[in-house]
mmCIF file of C-alpha atoms in Angstrom:
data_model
loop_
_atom_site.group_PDB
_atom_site.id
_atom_site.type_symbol
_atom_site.label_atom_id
_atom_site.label_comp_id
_atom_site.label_asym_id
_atom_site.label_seq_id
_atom_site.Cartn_x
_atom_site.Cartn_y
_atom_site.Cartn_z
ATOM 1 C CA UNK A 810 11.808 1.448 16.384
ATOM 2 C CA UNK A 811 10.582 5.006 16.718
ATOM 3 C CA UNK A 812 12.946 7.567 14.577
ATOM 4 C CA UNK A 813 11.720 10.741 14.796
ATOM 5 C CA UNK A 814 13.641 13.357 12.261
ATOM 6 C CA UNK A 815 12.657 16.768 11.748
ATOM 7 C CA UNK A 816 12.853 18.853 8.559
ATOM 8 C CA UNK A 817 14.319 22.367 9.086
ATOM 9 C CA UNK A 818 12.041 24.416 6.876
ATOM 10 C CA UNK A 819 13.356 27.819 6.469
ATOM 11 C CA UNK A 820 10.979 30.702 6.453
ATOM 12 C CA UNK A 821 11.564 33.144 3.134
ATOM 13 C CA UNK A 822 12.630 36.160 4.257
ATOM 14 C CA UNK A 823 12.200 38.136 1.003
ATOM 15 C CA UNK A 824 13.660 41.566 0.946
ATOM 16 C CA UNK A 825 11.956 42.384 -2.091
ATOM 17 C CA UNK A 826 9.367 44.934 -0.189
ATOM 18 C CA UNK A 827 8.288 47.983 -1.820
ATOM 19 C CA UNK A 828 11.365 49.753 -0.452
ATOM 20 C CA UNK A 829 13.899 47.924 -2.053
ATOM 21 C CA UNK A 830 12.254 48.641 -5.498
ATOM 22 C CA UNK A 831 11.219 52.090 -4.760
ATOM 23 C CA UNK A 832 12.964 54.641 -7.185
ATOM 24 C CA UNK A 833 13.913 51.668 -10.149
ATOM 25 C CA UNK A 834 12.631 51.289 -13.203
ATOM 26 C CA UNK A 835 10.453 48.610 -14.583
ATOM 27 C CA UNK A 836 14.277 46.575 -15.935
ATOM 28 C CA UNK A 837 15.564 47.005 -12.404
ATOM 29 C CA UNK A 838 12.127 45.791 -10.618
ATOM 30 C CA UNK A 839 12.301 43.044 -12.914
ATOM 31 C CA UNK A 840 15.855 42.191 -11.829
ATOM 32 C CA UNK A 841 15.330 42.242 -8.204
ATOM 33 C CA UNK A 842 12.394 40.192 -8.534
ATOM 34 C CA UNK A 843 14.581 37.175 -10.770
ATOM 35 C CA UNK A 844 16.346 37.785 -7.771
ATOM 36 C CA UNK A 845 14.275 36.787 -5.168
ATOM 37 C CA UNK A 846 12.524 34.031 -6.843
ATOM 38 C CA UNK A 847 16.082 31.948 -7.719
ATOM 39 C CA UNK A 848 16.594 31.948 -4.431
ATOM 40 C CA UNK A 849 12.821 30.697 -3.537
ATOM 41 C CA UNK A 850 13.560 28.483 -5.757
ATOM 42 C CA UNK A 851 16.987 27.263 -4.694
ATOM 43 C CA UNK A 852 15.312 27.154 -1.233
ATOM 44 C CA UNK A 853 12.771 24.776 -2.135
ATOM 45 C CA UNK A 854 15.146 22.222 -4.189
ATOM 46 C CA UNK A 855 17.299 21.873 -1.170
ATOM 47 C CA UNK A 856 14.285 21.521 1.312
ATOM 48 C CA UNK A 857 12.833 18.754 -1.842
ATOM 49 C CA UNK A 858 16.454 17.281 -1.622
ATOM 50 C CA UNK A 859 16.207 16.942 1.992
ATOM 51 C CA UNK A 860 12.781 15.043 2.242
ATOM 52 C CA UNK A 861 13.792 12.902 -1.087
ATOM 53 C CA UNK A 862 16.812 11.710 1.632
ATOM 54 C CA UNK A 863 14.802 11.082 4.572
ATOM 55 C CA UNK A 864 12.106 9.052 2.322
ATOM 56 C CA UNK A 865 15.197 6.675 0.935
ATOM 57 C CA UNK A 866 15.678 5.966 4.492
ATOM 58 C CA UNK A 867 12.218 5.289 5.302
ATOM 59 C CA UNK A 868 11.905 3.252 2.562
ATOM 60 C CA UNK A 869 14.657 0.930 3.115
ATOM 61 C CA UNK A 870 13.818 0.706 6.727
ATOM 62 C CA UNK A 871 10.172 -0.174 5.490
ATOM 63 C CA UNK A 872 11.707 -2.748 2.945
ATOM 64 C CA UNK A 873 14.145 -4.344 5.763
ATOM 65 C CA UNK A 874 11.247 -5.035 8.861
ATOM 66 C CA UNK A 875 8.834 -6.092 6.406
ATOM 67 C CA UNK A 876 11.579 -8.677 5.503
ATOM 68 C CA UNK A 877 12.131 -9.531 8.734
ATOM 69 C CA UNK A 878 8.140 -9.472 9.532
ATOM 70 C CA UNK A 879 8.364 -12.145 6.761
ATOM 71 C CA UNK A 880 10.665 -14.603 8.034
ATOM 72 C CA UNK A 881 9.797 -14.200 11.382
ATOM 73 C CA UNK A 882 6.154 -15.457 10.179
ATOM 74 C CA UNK A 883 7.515 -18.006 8.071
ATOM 75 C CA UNK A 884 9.690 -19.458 10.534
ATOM 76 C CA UNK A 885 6.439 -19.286 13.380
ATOM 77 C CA UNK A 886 4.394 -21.190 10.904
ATOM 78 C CA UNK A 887 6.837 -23.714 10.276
ATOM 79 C CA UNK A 888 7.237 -24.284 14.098
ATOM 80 C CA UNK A 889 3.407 -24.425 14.639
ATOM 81 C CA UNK A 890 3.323 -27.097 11.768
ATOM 82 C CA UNK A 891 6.084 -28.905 13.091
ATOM 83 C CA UNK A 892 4.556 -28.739 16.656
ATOM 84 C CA UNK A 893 1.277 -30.748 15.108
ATOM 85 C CA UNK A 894 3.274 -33.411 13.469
ATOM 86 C CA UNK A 895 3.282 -32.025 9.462
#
């Protein structure tokens, strides 16, 4: 079963260009930039949230056909033996 998902991966638009710090002082500059990079940063935890979710589902769909990939070989081998008389 092919499931093909697709992270949306949000391209930073930071407004933190020289414009927007043009005229403040060194505090202020400094402010702006906290700014910026708590939002990078909440950014990237949801994007890490969102590819933490999709790998619990790959995982457990892993988990579940190589379960069935082992009982379906189990039960083949036991019909094979059967089929030769053990």
């Amino acid at each position: 079963m092919s499931d093909e998902r697709v992270i949306d991966i949000q391209k930073i638009d930071s407004s933190t260009d020289q414009t927007s710090i043009e005229g403040k002082n060194e505090h202020e500059k400094a402010l702006v930039i906290v700014d910026e990079t708590k939002k990078i940063i909440q950014n990237a935890q949801k994007q890490v949230n969102e590819c933490m979710l999709l790998l619990k589902d790959d995982l457990e769909n892993f988990e579940k056909s190589k379960q069935d990939l082992r009982k379906s070989a189990l039960n083949q081998s036991e019909e094979l033996l059967l089929g030769v008389g053990l």
